[in-house]
mmCIF file of C-alpha atoms in Angstrom:
data_model
loop_
_atom_site.group_PDB
_atom_site.id
_atom_site.type_symbol
_atom_site.label_atom_id
_atom_site.label_comp_id
_atom_site.label_asym_id
_atom_site.label_seq_id
_atom_site.Cartn_x
_atom_site.Cartn_y
_atom_site.Cartn_z
ATOM 1 C CA UNK L 192 58.838 -56.520 -151.076
ATOM 2 C CA UNK L 193 59.694 -53.416 -149.212
ATOM 3 C CA UNK L 194 56.348 -51.545 -148.084
ATOM 4 C CA UNK L 195 57.594 -48.091 -149.380
ATOM 5 C CA UNK L 196 58.660 -49.494 -152.732
ATOM 6 C CA UNK L 197 55.628 -51.303 -153.394
ATOM 7 C CA UNK L 198 53.073 -48.296 -152.066
ATOM 8 C CA UNK L 199 55.243 -45.976 -154.679
ATOM 9 C CA UNK L 200 54.716 -48.520 -157.534
ATOM 10 C CA UNK L 201 51.030 -48.792 -156.983
ATOM 11 C CA UNK L 202 50.839 -44.918 -156.820
ATOM 12 C CA UNK L 203 52.701 -44.697 -160.455
ATOM 13 C CA UNK L 204 51.209 -48.298 -161.662
ATOM 14 C CA UNK L 205 47.886 -46.040 -162.042
ATOM 15 C CA UNK L 206 49.465 -44.316 -164.964
ATOM 16 C CA UNK L 207 52.540 -45.844 -165.843
ATOM 17 C CA UNK L 208 52.394 -49.692 -167.199
ATOM 18 C CA UNK L 209 56.155 -50.296 -166.778
ATOM 19 C CA UNK L 210 55.355 -49.596 -162.776
ATOM 20 C CA UNK L 211 52.602 -52.560 -162.856
ATOM 21 C CA UNK L 212 55.003 -54.823 -164.631
ATOM 22 C CA UNK L 213 57.314 -54.510 -162.164
ATOM 23 C CA UNK L 214 54.681 -55.364 -159.426
ATOM 24 C CA UNK L 215 53.481 -58.048 -161.801
ATOM 25 C CA UNK L 216 57.155 -59.568 -162.150
ATOM 26 C CA UNK L 217 57.722 -59.436 -158.134
ATOM 27 C CA UNK L 218 54.189 -61.347 -157.817
ATOM 28 C CA UNK L 219 53.384 -63.374 -160.281
ATOM 29 C CA UNK L 220 55.524 -66.445 -159.065
ATOM 30 C CA UNK L 221 54.593 -65.930 -155.782
ATOM 31 C CA UNK L 222 50.740 -65.795 -156.492
ATOM 32 C CA UNK L 223 50.776 -68.791 -158.699
ATOM 33 C CA UNK L 224 52.759 -70.886 -156.414
ATOM 34 C CA UNK L 225 50.310 -69.913 -153.632
ATOM 35 C CA UNK L 226 47.559 -70.931 -156.014
ATOM 36 C CA UNK L 227 49.283 -74.350 -157.621
ATOM 37 C CA UNK L 228 50.270 -75.490 -153.651
ATOM 38 C CA UNK L 229 46.234 -75.742 -152.950
ATOM 39 C CA UNK L 230 44.790 -77.017 -156.143
ATOM 40 C CA UNK L 231 47.917 -79.167 -157.789
ATOM 41 C CA UNK L 232 46.669 -78.396 -161.590
ATOM 42 C CA UNK L 233 49.093 -76.316 -163.727
ATOM 43 C CA UNK L 234 45.959 -75.054 -165.691
ATOM 44 C CA UNK L 235 43.885 -74.415 -162.705
ATOM 45 C CA UNK L 236 46.462 -72.253 -161.056
ATOM 46 C CA UNK L 237 47.484 -70.501 -164.346
ATOM 47 C CA UNK L 238 43.605 -69.461 -165.005
ATOM 48 C CA UNK L 239 43.095 -68.400 -161.274
ATOM 49 C CA UNK L 240 46.308 -66.795 -161.292
ATOM 50 C CA UNK L 241 45.581 -64.697 -164.473
ATOM 51 C CA UNK L 242 41.957 -63.863 -163.008
ATOM 52 C CA UNK L 243 43.769 -62.643 -159.914
ATOM 53 C CA UNK L 244 45.914 -60.107 -161.859
ATOM 54 C CA UNK L 245 43.392 -59.107 -163.870
ATOM 55 C CA UNK L 246 40.997 -58.015 -161.162
ATOM 56 C CA UNK L 247 44.068 -56.517 -159.374
ATOM 57 C CA UNK L 248 44.717 -54.348 -162.413
ATOM 58 C CA UNK L 249 41.114 -53.064 -162.260
ATOM 59 C CA UNK L 250 40.969 -52.670 -158.316
ATOM 60 C CA UNK L 251 44.215 -50.459 -158.810
ATOM 61 C CA UNK L 252 43.027 -48.528 -161.657
ATOM 62 C CA UNK L 253 39.658 -47.543 -159.800
ATOM 63 C CA UNK L 254 42.009 -46.623 -156.790
ATOM 64 C CA UNK L 255 40.171 -49.139 -154.451
ATOM 65 C CA UNK L 256 43.441 -50.438 -152.514
ATOM 66 C CA UNK L 257 43.761 -49.513 -149.002
ATOM 67 C CA UNK L 258 47.255 -48.242 -147.988
ATOM 68 C CA UNK L 259 48.653 -49.322 -151.176
ATOM 69 C CA UNK L 260 48.814 -52.907 -150.140
ATOM 70 C CA UNK L 261 48.606 -54.910 -153.811
ATOM 71 C CA UNK L 262 50.684 -57.859 -152.334
ATOM 72 C CA UNK L 263 48.058 -58.280 -149.540
ATOM 73 C CA UNK L 264 45.286 -58.087 -151.831
ATOM 74 C CA UNK L 265 46.284 -60.139 -154.572
ATOM 75 C CA UNK L 266 47.186 -62.842 -151.923
ATOM 76 C CA UNK L 267 43.610 -62.647 -150.600
ATOM 77 C CA UNK L 268 41.860 -62.501 -153.928
ATOM 78 C CA UNK L 269 44.001 -65.387 -154.582
ATOM 79 C CA UNK L 270 42.951 -67.425 -151.618
ATOM 80 C CA UNK L 271 39.107 -66.272 -152.570
ATOM 81 C CA UNK L 272 39.608 -67.386 -155.981
ATOM 82 C CA UNK L 273 40.520 -70.539 -154.978
ATOM 83 C CA UNK L 274 38.049 -71.344 -152.142
ATOM 84 C CA UNK L 275 35.430 -70.082 -154.980
ATOM 85 C CA UNK L 276 36.912 -72.676 -157.434
ATOM 86 C CA UNK L 277 36.766 -75.411 -154.861
ATOM 87 C CA UNK L 278 33.078 -74.632 -153.974
ATOM 88 C CA UNK L 279 32.286 -75.465 -157.648
ATOM 89 C CA UNK L 280 33.131 -79.199 -156.996
ATOM 90 C CA UNK L 281 36.995 -78.806 -158.052
ATOM 91 C CA UNK L 282 39.905 -80.536 -155.961
ATOM 92 C CA UNK L 283 42.151 -78.902 -153.652
ATOM 93 C CA UNK L 284 45.158 -80.204 -151.887
ATOM 94 C CA UNK L 285 45.029 -79.819 -147.869
ATOM 95 C CA UNK L 286 47.276 -76.911 -146.530
ATOM 96 C CA UNK L 287 50.134 -77.289 -144.826
ATOM 97 C CA UNK L 288 50.627 -81.212 -145.662
ATOM 98 C CA UNK L 289 53.396 -80.489 -148.085
ATOM 99 C CA UNK L 290 57.162 -80.575 -147.399
ATOM 100 C CA UNK L 291 59.401 -77.379 -145.799
ATOM 101 C CA UNK L 292 56.599 -75.878 -143.689
ATOM 102 C CA UNK L 293 58.602 -74.515 -140.905
ATOM 103 C CA UNK L 294 61.228 -72.011 -140.991
ATOM 104 C CA UNK L 295 64.840 -73.386 -142.155
ATOM 105 C CA UNK L 296 66.286 -73.520 -138.280
ATOM 106 C CA UNK L 297 63.475 -75.887 -137.141
ATOM 107 C CA UNK L 298 63.157 -77.993 -139.837
ATOM 108 C CA UNK L 299 66.985 -78.639 -140.293
ATOM 109 C CA UNK L 300 66.779 -80.269 -137.254
ATOM 110 C CA UNK L 301 63.874 -82.451 -138.052
ATOM 111 C CA UNK L 302 63.606 -85.391 -140.319
ATOM 112 C CA UNK L 303 61.020 -84.703 -143.125
ATOM 113 C CA UNK L 304 59.212 -87.834 -141.981
ATOM 114 C CA UNK L 305 58.972 -86.480 -138.226
ATOM 115 C CA UNK L 306 58.278 -83.239 -139.520
ATOM 116 C CA UNK L 307 55.158 -84.614 -141.677
ATOM 117 C CA UNK L 308 53.921 -86.470 -138.350
ATOM 118 C CA UNK L 309 54.062 -83.628 -136.202
ATOM 119 C CA UNK L 310 52.117 -81.559 -138.735
ATOM 120 C CA UNK L 311 49.478 -84.111 -139.133
ATOM 121 C CA UNK L 312 48.845 -83.693 -135.204
ATOM 122 C CA UNK L 313 48.022 -79.756 -135.620
ATOM 123 C CA UNK L 314 44.600 -78.692 -136.471
ATOM 124 C CA UNK L 315 43.977 -77.443 -140.200
ATOM 125 C CA UNK L 316 44.143 -73.859 -138.816
ATOM 126 C CA UNK L 317 47.689 -74.080 -137.442
ATOM 127 C CA UNK L 318 48.998 -76.112 -140.251
ATOM 128 C CA UNK L 319 47.585 -73.147 -142.293
ATOM 129 C CA UNK L 320 48.994 -70.011 -140.419
ATOM 130 C CA UNK L 321 52.500 -71.995 -140.588
ATOM 131 C CA UNK L 322 52.024 -72.625 -144.395
ATOM 132 C CA UNK L 323 51.355 -68.934 -144.960
ATOM 133 C CA UNK L 324 53.931 -67.908 -143.261
ATOM 134 C CA UNK L 325 57.091 -70.228 -143.816
ATOM 135 C CA UNK L 326 56.173 -71.889 -147.014
ATOM 136 C CA UNK L 327 54.455 -69.093 -148.629
ATOM 137 C CA UNK L 328 56.764 -66.623 -146.977
ATOM 138 C CA UNK L 329 54.134 -64.085 -146.451
ATOM 139 C CA UNK L 330 54.718 -61.410 -144.230
ATOM 140 C CA UNK L 331 52.133 -60.651 -141.493
ATOM 141 C CA UNK L 332 49.925 -57.930 -143.124
ATOM 142 C CA UNK L 333 49.597 -60.056 -146.318
ATOM 143 C CA UNK L 334 48.744 -63.401 -144.046
ATOM 144 C CA UNK L 335 46.215 -61.073 -141.843
ATOM 145 C CA UNK L 336 44.680 -60.526 -145.221
ATOM 146 C CA UNK L 337 43.945 -63.938 -146.668
ATOM 147 C CA UNK L 338 42.745 -64.857 -142.877
ATOM 148 C CA UNK L 339 40.782 -61.782 -142.757
ATOM 149 C CA UNK L 340 41.808 -60.378 -139.465
ATOM 150 C CA UNK L 341 44.566 -58.146 -137.919
ATOM 151 C CA UNK L 342 48.378 -58.407 -138.011
ATOM 152 C CA UNK L 343 48.292 -58.854 -134.041
ATOM 153 C CA UNK L 344 45.951 -61.650 -134.426
ATOM 154 C CA UNK L 345 47.822 -63.467 -137.390
ATOM 155 C CA UNK L 346 51.323 -62.897 -135.025
ATOM 156 C CA UNK L 347 49.289 -64.430 -131.780
ATOM 157 C CA UNK L 348 47.896 -67.626 -134.088
ATOM 158 C CA UNK L 349 51.343 -68.047 -135.644
ATOM 159 C CA UNK L 350 52.843 -68.016 -132.022
ATOM 160 C CA UNK L 351 50.481 -70.362 -130.918
ATOM 161 C CA UNK L 352 50.932 -72.478 -134.280
ATOM 162 C CA UNK L 353 54.788 -72.667 -133.590
ATOM 163 C CA UNK L 354 54.337 -73.571 -129.652
ATOM 164 C CA UNK L 355 51.837 -76.403 -131.281
ATOM 165 C CA UNK L 356 54.367 -77.765 -133.243
ATOM 166 C CA UNK L 357 56.987 -77.772 -131.096
ATOM 167 C CA UNK L 358 54.856 -79.847 -128.770
ATOM 168 C CA UNK L 359 54.027 -82.400 -131.404
ATOM 169 C CA UNK L 360 57.383 -82.816 -132.191
ATOM 170 C CA UNK L 361 59.064 -82.769 -128.611
ATOM 171 C CA UNK L 362 58.088 -85.556 -126.593
ATOM 172 C CA UNK L 363 56.834 -84.910 -123.089
ATOM 173 C CA UNK L 364 55.985 -81.138 -123.900
ATOM 174 C CA UNK L 365 52.773 -79.621 -123.365
ATOM 175 C CA UNK L 366 50.362 -78.145 -126.296
ATOM 176 C CA UNK L 367 50.003 -74.552 -125.256
ATOM 177 C CA UNK L 368 48.204 -73.730 -128.326
#
C-alpha cells in the first residue's frame, strides 16, 4: 500500500470504521499468510492474526502509531505474537525453507531443488531476510520493523543475503556475506 494512502487511512480510521475496514482488507491476507507460514496451523494462525488486528485497532485509536505506519506495526506485532506462541512450547516452521523465497527472475533461472539446497547453505538470519523481502513481499520499512533495525540496516542485510545466495548457487563464487 502506498505510504501516503496508508497514513491517510490511519488518520481517518480513528473516527471512520470504513477506513479501518479498508486497512483490514488490505493487510488481513498478508498478516495471516505471514503467520501461517511460520506456525503451519490454520487455527493458530487465525487466532494470532485476530489478536494482532485487535491490538492494532487499540493502538490506532490511542494514537500510538509512529508515522502512521500501521502495516509495519502489524507485521512487528504478528512476529512478536508468533515468537510468544513458540515460547509457550508450540511448534514453528523454520523461516526460509519454503519454496519461492527469492525474486522471480532469479528463481526462474534455478531448479527448485537447487534453490532449496542453496538456501540450506545460508545462515538462518540470511534466510529470514530473504523470506521477509521476497516471500512475504514486505517493503524495507516493514521488514526493518520486524527485525528491530533501520531501513538502511535491512537493505545492507538483504544485499549480503542475496550475495550469499548467489555464492551458494554459483560454483566457485566467493561468499561475501
